[in-house]
Short mmCIF file of C-alpha atoms in Angstrom, two decimals:
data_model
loop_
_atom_site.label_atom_id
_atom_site.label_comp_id
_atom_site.label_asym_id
_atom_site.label_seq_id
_atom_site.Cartn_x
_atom_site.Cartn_y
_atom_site.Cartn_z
CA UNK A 28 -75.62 -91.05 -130.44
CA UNK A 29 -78.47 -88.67 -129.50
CA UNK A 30 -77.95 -85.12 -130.54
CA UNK A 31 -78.07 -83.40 -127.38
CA UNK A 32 -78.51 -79.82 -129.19
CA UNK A 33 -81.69 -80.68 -129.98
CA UNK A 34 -83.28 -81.39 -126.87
CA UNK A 35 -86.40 -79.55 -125.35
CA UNK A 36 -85.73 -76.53 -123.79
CA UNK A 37 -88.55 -75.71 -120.65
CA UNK A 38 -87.88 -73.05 -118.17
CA UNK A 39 -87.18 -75.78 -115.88
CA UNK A 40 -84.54 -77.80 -117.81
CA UNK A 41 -82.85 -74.31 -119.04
CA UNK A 42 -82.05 -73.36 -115.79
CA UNK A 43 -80.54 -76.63 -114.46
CA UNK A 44 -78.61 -76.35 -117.27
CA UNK A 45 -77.72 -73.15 -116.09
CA UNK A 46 -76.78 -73.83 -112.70
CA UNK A 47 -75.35 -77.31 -113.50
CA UNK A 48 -73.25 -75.44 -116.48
CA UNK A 49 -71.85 -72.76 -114.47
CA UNK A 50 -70.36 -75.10 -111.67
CA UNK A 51 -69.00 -77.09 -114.13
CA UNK A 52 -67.08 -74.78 -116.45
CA UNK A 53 -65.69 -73.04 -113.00
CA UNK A 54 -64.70 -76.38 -112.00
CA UNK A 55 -62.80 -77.17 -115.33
CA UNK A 56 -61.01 -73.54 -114.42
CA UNK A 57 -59.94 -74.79 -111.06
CA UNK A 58 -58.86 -78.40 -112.48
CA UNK A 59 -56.38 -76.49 -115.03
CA UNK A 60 -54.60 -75.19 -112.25
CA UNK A 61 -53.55 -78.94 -110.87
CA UNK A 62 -49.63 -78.35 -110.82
CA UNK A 63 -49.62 -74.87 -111.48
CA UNK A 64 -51.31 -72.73 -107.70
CA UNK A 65 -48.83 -70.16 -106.03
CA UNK A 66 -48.59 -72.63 -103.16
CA UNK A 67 -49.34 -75.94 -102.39
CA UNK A 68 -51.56 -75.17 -99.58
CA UNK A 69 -53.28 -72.77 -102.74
CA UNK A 70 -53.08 -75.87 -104.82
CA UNK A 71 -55.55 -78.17 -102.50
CA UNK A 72 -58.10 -75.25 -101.45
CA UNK A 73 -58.40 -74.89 -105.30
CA UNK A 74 -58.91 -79.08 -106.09
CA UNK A 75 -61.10 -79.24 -102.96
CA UNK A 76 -63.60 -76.17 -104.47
CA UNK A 77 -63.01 -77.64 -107.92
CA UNK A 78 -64.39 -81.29 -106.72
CA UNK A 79 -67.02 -79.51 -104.76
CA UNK A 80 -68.79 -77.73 -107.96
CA UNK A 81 -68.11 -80.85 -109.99
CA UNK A 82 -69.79 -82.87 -107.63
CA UNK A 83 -72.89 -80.13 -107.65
CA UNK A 84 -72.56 -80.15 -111.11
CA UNK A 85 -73.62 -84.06 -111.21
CA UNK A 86 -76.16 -83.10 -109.29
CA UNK A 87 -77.51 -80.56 -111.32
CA UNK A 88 -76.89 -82.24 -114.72
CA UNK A 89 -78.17 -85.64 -113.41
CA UNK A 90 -81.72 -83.85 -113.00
CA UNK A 91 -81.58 -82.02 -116.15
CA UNK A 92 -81.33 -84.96 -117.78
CA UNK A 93 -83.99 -86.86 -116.36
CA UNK A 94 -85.97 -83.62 -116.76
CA UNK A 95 -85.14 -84.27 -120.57
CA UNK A 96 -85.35 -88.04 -121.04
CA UNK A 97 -88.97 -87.54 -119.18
CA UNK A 98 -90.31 -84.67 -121.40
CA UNK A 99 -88.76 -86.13 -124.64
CA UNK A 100 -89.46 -89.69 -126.12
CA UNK A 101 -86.56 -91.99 -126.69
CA UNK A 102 -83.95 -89.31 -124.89
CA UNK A 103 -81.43 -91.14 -122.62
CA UNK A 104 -79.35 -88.88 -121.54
CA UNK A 105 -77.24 -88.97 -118.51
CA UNK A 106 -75.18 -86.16 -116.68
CA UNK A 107 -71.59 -87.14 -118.28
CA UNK A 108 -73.77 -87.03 -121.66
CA UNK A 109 -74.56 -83.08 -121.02
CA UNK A 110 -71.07 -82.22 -120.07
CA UNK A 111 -68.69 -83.86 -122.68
CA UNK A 112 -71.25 -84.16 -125.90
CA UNK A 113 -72.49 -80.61 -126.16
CA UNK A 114 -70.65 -78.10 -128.14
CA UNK A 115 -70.55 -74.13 -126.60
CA UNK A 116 -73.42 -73.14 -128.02
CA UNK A 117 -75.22 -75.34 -125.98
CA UNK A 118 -73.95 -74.79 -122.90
CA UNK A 119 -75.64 -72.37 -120.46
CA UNK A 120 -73.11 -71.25 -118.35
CA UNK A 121 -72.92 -67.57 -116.78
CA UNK A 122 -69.78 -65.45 -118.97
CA UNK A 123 -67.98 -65.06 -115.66
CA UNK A 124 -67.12 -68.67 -114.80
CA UNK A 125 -65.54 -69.34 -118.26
CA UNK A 126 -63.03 -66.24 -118.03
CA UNK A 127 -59.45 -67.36 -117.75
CA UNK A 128 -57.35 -67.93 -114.98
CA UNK A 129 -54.97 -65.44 -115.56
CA UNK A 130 -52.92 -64.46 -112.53
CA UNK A 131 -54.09 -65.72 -108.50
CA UNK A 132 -55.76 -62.52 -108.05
CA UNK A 133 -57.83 -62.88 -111.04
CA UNK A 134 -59.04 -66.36 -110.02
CA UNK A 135 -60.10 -65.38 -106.74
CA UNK A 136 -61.76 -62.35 -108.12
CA UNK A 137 -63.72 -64.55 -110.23
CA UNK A 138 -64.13 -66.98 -107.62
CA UNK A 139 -65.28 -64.33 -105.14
CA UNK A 140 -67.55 -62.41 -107.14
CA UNK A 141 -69.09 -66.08 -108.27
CA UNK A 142 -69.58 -66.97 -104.32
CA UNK A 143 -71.36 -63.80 -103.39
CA UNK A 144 -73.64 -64.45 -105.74
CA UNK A 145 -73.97 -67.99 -105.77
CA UNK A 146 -74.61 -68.69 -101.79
CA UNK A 147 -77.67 -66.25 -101.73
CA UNK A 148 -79.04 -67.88 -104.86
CA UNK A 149 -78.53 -71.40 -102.99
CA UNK A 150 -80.18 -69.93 -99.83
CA UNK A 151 -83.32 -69.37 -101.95
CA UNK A 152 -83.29 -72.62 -104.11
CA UNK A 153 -83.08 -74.53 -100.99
CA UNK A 154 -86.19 -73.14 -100.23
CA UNK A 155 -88.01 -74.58 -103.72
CA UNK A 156 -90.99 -76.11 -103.47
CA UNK A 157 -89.51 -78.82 -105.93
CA UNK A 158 -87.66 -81.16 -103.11
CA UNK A 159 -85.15 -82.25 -105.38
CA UNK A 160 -84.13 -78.73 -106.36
CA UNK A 161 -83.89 -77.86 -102.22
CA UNK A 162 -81.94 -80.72 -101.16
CA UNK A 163 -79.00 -80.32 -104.06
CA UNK A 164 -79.57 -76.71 -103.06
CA UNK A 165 -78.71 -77.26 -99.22
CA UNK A 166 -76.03 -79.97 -100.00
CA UNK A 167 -74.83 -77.25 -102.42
CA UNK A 168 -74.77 -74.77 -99.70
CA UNK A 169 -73.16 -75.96 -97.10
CA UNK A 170 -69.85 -76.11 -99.15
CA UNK A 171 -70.17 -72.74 -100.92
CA UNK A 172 -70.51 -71.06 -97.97
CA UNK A 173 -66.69 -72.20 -97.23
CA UNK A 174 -66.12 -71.32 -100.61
CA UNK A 175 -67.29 -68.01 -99.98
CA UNK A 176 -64.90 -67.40 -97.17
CA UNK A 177 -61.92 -68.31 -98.56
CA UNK A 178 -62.53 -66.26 -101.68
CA UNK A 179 -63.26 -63.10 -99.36
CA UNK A 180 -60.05 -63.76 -97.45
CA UNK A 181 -58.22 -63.88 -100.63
CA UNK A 182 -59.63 -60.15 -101.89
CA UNK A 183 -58.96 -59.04 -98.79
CA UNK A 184 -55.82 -60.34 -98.44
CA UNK A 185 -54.28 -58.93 -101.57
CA UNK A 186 -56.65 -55.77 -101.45
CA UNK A 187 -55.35 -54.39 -98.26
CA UNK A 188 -51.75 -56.33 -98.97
CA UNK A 189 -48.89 -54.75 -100.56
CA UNK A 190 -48.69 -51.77 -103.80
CA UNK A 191 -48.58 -55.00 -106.25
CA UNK A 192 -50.93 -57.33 -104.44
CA UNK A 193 -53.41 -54.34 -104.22
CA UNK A 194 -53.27 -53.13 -107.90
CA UNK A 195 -53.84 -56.92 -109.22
CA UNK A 196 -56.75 -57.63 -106.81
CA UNK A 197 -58.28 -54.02 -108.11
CA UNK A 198 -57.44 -54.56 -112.05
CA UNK A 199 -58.89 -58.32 -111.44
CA UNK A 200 -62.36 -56.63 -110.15
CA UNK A 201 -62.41 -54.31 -112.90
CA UNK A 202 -61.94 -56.76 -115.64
CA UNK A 203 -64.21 -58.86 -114.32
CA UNK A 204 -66.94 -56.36 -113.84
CA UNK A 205 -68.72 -56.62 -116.86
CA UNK A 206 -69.27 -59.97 -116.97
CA UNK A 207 -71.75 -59.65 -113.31
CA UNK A 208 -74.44 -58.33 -115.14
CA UNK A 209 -76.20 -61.68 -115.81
CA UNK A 210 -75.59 -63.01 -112.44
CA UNK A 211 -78.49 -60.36 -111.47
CA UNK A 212 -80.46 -59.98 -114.95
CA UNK A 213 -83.35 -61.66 -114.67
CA UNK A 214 -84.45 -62.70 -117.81
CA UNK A 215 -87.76 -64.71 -118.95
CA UNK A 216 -86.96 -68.28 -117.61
CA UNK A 217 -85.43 -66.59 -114.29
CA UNK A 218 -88.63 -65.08 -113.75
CA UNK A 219 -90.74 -68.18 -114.89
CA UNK A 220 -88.44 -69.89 -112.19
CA UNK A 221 -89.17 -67.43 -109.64
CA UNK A 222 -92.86 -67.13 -110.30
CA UNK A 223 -93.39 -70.76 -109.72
CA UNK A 224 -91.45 -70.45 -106.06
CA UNK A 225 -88.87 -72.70 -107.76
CA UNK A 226 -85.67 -70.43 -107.57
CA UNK A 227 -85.55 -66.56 -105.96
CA UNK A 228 -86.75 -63.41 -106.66
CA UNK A 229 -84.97 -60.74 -108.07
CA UNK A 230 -84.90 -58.29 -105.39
CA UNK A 231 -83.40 -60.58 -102.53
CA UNK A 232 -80.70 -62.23 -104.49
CA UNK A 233 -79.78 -58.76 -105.95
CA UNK A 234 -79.69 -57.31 -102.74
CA UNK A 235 -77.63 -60.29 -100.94
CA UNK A 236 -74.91 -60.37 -103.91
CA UNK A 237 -74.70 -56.57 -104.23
CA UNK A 238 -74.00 -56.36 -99.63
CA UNK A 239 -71.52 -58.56 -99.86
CA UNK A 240 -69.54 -57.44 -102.50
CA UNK A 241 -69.71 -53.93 -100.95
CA UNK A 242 -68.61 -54.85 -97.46
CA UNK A 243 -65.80 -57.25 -98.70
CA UNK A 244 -64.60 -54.86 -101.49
CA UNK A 245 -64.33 -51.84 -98.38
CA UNK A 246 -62.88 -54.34 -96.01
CA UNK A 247 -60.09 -55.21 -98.92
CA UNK A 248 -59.75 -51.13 -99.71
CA UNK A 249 -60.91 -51.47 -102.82
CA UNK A 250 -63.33 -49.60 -105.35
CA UNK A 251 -65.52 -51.28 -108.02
CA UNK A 252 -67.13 -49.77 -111.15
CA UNK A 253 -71.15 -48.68 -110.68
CA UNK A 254 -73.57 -51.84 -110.51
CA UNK A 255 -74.99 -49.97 -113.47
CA UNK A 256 -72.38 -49.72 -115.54
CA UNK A 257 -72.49 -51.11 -119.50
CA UNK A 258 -72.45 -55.24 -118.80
CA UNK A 259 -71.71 -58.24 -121.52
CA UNK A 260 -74.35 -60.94 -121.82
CA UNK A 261 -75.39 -64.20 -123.53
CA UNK A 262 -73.93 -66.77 -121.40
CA UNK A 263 -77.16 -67.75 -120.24
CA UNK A 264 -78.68 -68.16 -123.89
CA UNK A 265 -75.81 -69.86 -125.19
CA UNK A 266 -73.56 -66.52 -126.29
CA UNK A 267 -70.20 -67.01 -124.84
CA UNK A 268 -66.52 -65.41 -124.89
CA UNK A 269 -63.87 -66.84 -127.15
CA UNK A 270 -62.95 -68.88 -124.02
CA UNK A 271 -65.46 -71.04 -123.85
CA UNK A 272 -64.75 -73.28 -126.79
CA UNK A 273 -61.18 -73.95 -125.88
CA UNK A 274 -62.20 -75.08 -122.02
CA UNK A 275 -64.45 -77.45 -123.70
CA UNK A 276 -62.17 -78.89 -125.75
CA UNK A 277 -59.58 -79.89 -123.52
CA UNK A 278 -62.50 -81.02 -120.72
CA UNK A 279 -64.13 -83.04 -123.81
CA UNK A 280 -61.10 -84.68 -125.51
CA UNK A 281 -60.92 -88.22 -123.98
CA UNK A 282 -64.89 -89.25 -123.99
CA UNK A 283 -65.14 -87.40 -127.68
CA UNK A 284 -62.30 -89.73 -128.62
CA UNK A 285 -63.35 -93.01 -127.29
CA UNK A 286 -67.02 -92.11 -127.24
CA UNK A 287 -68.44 -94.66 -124.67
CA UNK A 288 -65.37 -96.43 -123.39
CA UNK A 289 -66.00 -97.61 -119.89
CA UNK A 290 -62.40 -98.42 -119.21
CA UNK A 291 -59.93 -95.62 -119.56
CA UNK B 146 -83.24 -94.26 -88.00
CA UNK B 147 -79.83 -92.62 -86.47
CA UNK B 148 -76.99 -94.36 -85.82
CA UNK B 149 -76.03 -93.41 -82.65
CA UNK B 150 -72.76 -94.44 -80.32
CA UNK B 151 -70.65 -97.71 -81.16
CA UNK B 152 -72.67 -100.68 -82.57
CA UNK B 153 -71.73 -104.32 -80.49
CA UNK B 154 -69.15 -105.57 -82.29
CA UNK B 155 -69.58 -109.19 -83.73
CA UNK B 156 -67.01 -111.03 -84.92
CA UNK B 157 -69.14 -114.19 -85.18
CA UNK B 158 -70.68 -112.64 -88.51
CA UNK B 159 -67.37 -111.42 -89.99
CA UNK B 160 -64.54 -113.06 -91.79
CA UNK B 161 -60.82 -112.95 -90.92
CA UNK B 162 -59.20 -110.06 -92.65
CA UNK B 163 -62.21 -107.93 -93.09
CA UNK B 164 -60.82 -104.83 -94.22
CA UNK B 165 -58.84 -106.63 -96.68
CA UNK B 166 -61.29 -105.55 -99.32
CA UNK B 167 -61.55 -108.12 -102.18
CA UNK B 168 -60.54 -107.61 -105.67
CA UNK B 169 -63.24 -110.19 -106.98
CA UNK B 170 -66.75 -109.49 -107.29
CA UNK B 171 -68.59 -110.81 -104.36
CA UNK B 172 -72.05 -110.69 -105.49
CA UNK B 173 -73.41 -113.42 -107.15
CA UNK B 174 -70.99 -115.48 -106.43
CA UNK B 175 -70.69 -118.74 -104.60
CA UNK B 176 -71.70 -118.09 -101.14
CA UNK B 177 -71.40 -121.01 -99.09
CA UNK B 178 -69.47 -121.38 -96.41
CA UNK B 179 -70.37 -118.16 -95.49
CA UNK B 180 -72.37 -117.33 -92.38
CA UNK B 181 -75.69 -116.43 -92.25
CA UNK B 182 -77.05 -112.85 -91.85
CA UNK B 183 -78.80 -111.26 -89.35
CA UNK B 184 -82.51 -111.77 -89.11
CA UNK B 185 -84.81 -109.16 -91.45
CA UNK B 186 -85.33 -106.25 -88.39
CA UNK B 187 -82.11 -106.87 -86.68
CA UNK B 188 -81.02 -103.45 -87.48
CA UNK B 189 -78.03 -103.71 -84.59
CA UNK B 190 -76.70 -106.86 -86.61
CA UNK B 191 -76.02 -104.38 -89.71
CA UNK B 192 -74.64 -101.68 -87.79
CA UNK B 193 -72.37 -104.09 -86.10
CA UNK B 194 -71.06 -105.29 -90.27
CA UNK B 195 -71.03 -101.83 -91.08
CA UNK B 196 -69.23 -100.62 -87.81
CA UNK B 197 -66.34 -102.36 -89.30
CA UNK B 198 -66.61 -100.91 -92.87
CA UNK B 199 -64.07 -97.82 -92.66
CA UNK B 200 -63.73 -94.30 -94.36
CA UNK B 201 -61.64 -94.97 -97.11
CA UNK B 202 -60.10 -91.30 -96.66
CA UNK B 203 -59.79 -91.47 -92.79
CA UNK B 204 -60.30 -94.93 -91.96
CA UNK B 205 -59.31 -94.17 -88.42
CA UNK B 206 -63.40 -94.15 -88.49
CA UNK B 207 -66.00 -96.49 -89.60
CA UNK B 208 -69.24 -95.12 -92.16
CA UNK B 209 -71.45 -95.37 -89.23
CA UNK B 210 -69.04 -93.62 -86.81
CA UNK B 211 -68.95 -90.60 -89.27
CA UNK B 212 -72.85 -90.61 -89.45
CA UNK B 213 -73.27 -90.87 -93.43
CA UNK B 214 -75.32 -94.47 -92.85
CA UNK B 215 -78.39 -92.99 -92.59
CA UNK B 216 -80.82 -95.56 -92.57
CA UNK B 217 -81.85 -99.19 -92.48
CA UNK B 218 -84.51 -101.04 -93.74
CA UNK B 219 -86.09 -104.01 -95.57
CA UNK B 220 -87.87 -103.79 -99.13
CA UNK B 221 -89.86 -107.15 -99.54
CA UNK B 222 -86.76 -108.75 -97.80
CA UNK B 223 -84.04 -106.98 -99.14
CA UNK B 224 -82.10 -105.32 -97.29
CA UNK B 225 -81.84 -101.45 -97.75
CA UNK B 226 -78.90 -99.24 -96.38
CA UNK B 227 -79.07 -95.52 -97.09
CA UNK B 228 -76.31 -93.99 -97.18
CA UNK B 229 -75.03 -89.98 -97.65
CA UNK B 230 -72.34 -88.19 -99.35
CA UNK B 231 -70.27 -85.84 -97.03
CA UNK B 232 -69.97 -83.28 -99.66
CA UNK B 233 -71.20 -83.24 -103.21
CA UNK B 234 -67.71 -84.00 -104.96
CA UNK B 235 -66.59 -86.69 -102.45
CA UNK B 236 -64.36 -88.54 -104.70
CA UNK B 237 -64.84 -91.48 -101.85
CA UNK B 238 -68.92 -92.11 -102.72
CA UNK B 239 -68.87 -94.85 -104.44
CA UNK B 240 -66.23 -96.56 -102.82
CA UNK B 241 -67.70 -96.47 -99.93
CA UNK B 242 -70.92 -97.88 -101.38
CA UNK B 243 -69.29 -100.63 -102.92
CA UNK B 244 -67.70 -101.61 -99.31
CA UNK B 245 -70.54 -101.49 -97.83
CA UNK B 246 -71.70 -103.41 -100.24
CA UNK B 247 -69.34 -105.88 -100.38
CA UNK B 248 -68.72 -106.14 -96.39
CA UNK B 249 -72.50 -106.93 -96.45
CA UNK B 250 -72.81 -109.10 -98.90
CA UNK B 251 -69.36 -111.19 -96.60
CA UNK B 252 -71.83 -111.05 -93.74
CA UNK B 253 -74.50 -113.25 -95.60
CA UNK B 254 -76.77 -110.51 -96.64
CA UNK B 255 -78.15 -111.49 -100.11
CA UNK B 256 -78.14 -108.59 -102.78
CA UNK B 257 -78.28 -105.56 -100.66
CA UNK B 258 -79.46 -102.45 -101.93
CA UNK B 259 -77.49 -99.29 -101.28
CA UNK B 260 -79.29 -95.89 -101.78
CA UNK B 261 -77.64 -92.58 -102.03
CA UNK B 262 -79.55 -89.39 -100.18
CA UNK B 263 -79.29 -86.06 -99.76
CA UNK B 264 -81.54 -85.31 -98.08
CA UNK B 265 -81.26 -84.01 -95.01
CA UNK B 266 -77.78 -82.90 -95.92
CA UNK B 267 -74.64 -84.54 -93.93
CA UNK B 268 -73.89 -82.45 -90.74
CA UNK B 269 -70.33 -82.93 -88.81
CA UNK B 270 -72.91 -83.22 -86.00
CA UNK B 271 -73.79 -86.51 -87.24
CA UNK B 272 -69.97 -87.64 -85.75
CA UNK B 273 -70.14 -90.20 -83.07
CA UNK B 274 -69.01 -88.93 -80.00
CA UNK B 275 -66.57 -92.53 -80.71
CA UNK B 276 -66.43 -91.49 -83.79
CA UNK B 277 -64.97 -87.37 -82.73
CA UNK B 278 -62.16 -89.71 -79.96
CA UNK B 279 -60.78 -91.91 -82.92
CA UNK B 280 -60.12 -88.73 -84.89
CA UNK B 281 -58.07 -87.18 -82.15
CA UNK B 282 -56.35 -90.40 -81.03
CA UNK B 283 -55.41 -90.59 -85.40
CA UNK B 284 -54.20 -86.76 -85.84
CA UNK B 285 -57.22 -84.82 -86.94
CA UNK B 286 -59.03 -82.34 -84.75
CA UNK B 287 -62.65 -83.27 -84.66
CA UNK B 288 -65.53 -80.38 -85.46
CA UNK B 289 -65.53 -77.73 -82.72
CA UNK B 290 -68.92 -77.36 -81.94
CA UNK B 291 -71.93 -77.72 -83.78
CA UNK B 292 -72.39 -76.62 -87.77
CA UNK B 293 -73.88 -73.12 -86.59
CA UNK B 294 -73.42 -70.66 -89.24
CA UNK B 295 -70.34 -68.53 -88.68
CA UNK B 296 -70.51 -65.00 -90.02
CA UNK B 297 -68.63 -64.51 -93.00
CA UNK B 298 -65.57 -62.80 -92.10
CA UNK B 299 -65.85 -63.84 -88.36
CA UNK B 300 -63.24 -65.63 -86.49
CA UNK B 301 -62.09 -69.45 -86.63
CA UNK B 302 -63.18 -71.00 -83.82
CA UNK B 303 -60.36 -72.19 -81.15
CA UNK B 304 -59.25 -75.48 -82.48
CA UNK B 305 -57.16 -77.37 -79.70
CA UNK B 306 -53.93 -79.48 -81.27
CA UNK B 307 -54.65 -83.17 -81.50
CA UNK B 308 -51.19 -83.87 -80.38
CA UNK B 309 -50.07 -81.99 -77.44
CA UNK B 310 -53.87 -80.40 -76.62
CA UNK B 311 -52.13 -76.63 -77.04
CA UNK B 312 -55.35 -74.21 -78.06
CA UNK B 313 -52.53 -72.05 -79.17
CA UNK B 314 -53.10 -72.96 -82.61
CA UNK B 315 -53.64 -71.42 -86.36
CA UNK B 316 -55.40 -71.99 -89.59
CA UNK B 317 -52.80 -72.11 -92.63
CA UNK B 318 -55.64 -73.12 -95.17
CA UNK B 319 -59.47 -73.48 -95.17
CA UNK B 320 -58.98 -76.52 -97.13
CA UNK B 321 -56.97 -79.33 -96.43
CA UNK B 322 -56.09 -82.47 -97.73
CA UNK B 323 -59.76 -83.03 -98.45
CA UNK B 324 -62.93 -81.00 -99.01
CA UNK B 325 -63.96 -81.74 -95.54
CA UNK B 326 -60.90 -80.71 -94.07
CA UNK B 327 -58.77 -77.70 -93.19
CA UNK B 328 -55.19 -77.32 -92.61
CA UNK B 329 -53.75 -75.86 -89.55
CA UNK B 330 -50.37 -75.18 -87.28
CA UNK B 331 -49.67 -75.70 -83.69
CA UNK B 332 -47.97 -72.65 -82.08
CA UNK B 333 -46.51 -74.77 -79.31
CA UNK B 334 -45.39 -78.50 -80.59
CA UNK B 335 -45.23 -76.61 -83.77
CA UNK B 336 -46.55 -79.86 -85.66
CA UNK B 337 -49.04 -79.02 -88.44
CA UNK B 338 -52.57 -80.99 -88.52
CA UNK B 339 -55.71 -81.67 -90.21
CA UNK B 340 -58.94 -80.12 -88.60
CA UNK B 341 -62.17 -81.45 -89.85
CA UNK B 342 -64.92 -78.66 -90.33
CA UNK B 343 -67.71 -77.95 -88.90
CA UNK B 344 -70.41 -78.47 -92.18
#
């Protein structure tokens, strides 16, 4: 079996691990809840987005990997190889996705605060001058935008909803603050990305993310702590929470324990 | 190439029982007996095989109906369907390749090749105006309007009820019982329904 740990890292292949990562871990979040959403209505919306950023997640992986097979002799890796036969450290994931679900609030916090960022970055990849990166990007796009809207609703919803409804939407922002510092951190390979008019600039995304969070969080009667305030990173490089590990074990289980099988 | 409107039917090219998918694999197996394909060109001859291939999720419509066929072709002789997901984690994709596949392969058409694209991305647009009739006549509201962007906290556009045509209707859910669908409630006939969005 190749060891996928050891495979080249370019600007380009880091950050389709990136974005393929971070669907994919968010998806895993919205696949534990099969069985367990507030309402059954709750329970589809949540499998529909979770199929949605698996399925962009293929897409994603599946070109990081030819990215790697092509720059690397003998590598033959394939998306299902990048999800299920890397450990945490190799996964490139933003901190955010991989928080827990905790109560419905939390998840939509998560999901919401993901969206706002996520549809403004897709608006800009779709514009890459690699096609392959703009038409994942626009296929991408298309369903995050619903994704978007639903997660609004939600922090609205419970924001402006009743004492209880209103104190969990506000404790969910506020725990999930300091992991939103990497979604607008640029660091070296998000600049090498932007430089070569493969993914956005700073300034736009930043911009985009940091509107809509303002006019949702007012429309929901909510505060939020200062864009500048003290933020964890790492999840990009590799870093992650405790909580990473044990998503990836239960999402890894059955192809680490019958590596290869074809038949379940 | 767009499919556009409802492909001749031909029964001459199909067998009994055609959406009877088989178990067996079909290709590379002992074809004769069967009849022969359409000539290389006869793009109308494929639509009409693939007019009868249906959605495995609402088959109420066919693959061409919902506009993911997007193009056909021949590659030294082969023939060469393109074909595109609705949305990225459509559980139905390769189902619906294999049945086009397979349905193809019935009609006499040696070894097709079947090509996923994403490019240009699937539209609701891309709905037959057959294709938006069937819906209705099966339960599901078809797309109101075209896939303009909405605004983000704007409101849901007037969907009317499939079953009694009441536009006094609401949205319970913006997600259904699939991705491309959302759930919503008749105020009148008071029957709930599936309303497939505008993407």
């Amino acid at each position: 079996m190749q060891n996928v740990s050891q495979i080249t890292r370019t600007p380009l292949t880091e950050y389709l691990l990136r974005l393929g990562d971070s669907v994919l871990v968010l998806g895993q979040r919205h696949a534990e809840l099969c069985g367990k959403a507030p309402a059954l209505e709750e329970e589809m919306a949540l499998m529909n987005v979770g199929l949605d950023l698996f399925g962009q997640a293929r897409n994603w992986l599946t070109y990081a990997a030819e990215q790697i097979n092509a720059e690397q002799a003998g590598s033959e890796l394939d998306a299902d190889a990048l999800a299920f036969k890397r450990d945490a450290q190799d996964f490139r994931n933003l901190l955010l996705v991989e928080q827990p679900n905790g109560d419905f609030a939390d998840t939509m916090a998560r999901q919401f605060l993901f969206d706002a960022w996520h549809v403004p970055l897709l608006e800009g990849l779709a514009q890459a001058s690699d096609p392959r990166i703009a038409e994942v990007a626009a296929k991408s796009l298309k369903e995050a935008t619903y994704h978007l809207r639903r997660s609004s609703e939600w922090v609205v919803r419970l924001g402006d909803g009743t004492e209880e409804s209103r104190a969990r939407m506000q404790r969910a922002i506020d725990n999930l603050w300091r992991f939103t510092g990497e979604l607008v951190q640029f660091d070296e390979v998000d600049q090498a990305m932007a430089d070569a008019g493969l993914a956005p600039d700073a300034g736009t995304l930043v911009a985009r993310w940091k509107a809509t969070v303002e006019k949702v969080l007012e429309a929901a009667t909510l505060s939020h702590p200062p864009f500048d305030a003290w933020m964890y990173t790492g999840g990009k490089t590799g870093h992650h929470t405790e909580h990473l590990g044990f998503l990836l074990a239960e999402m890894q289980y059955l192809p680490r324990t019958y590596p290869d099988a074809t038949v379940w | 190439m767009q499919p556009s409107g409802n492909a001749p039917h031909s029964d001459s090219r199909r067998l009994e029982g055609q959406n009877d998918w088989p178990s067996t694999d079909l290709i590379g197996s002992d074809r004769r007996g069967l009849p022969p394909a359409g000539p290389e060109g006869d793009t109308d001859a494929v639509l009409a095989v693939l007019q009868e291939v249906p959605d495995p999720e609402v088959p109420a419509v066919s693959v061409v109906e919902l506009g993911i066929v997007r193009d056909i072709d021949w590659v030294e002789g082969r023939l060469r369907v393109q074909v595109t997901p609705t949305y990225s984690g459509c559980p139905a994709t390769e189902a619906i390749e294999q049945h086009i596949e397979e349905a193809l392969v019935t009609a006499g058409y040696a070894d097709p090749l079947i090509e996923r694209r994403l490019s240009p991305a699937w539209t609701t647009d891309w709905i037959t105006p057959g294709g938006r009739e069937k819906l209705r006549a099966f339960g599901i509201a078809p797309p109101v309007g075209s896939a303009a962007k909405r605004s983000l906290l704007g409101e849901d556009p007037v969907v009317p009820c499939p079953l009694c045509g009441s536009e006094h209707t609401e949205r319970v859910s913006e997600f259904g019982s699939t991705a491309c669908k959302a759930l919503y409630r008749c105020r009148d006939c008071l029957e709930p329904f599936d309303y497939f969005k505008c993407l």
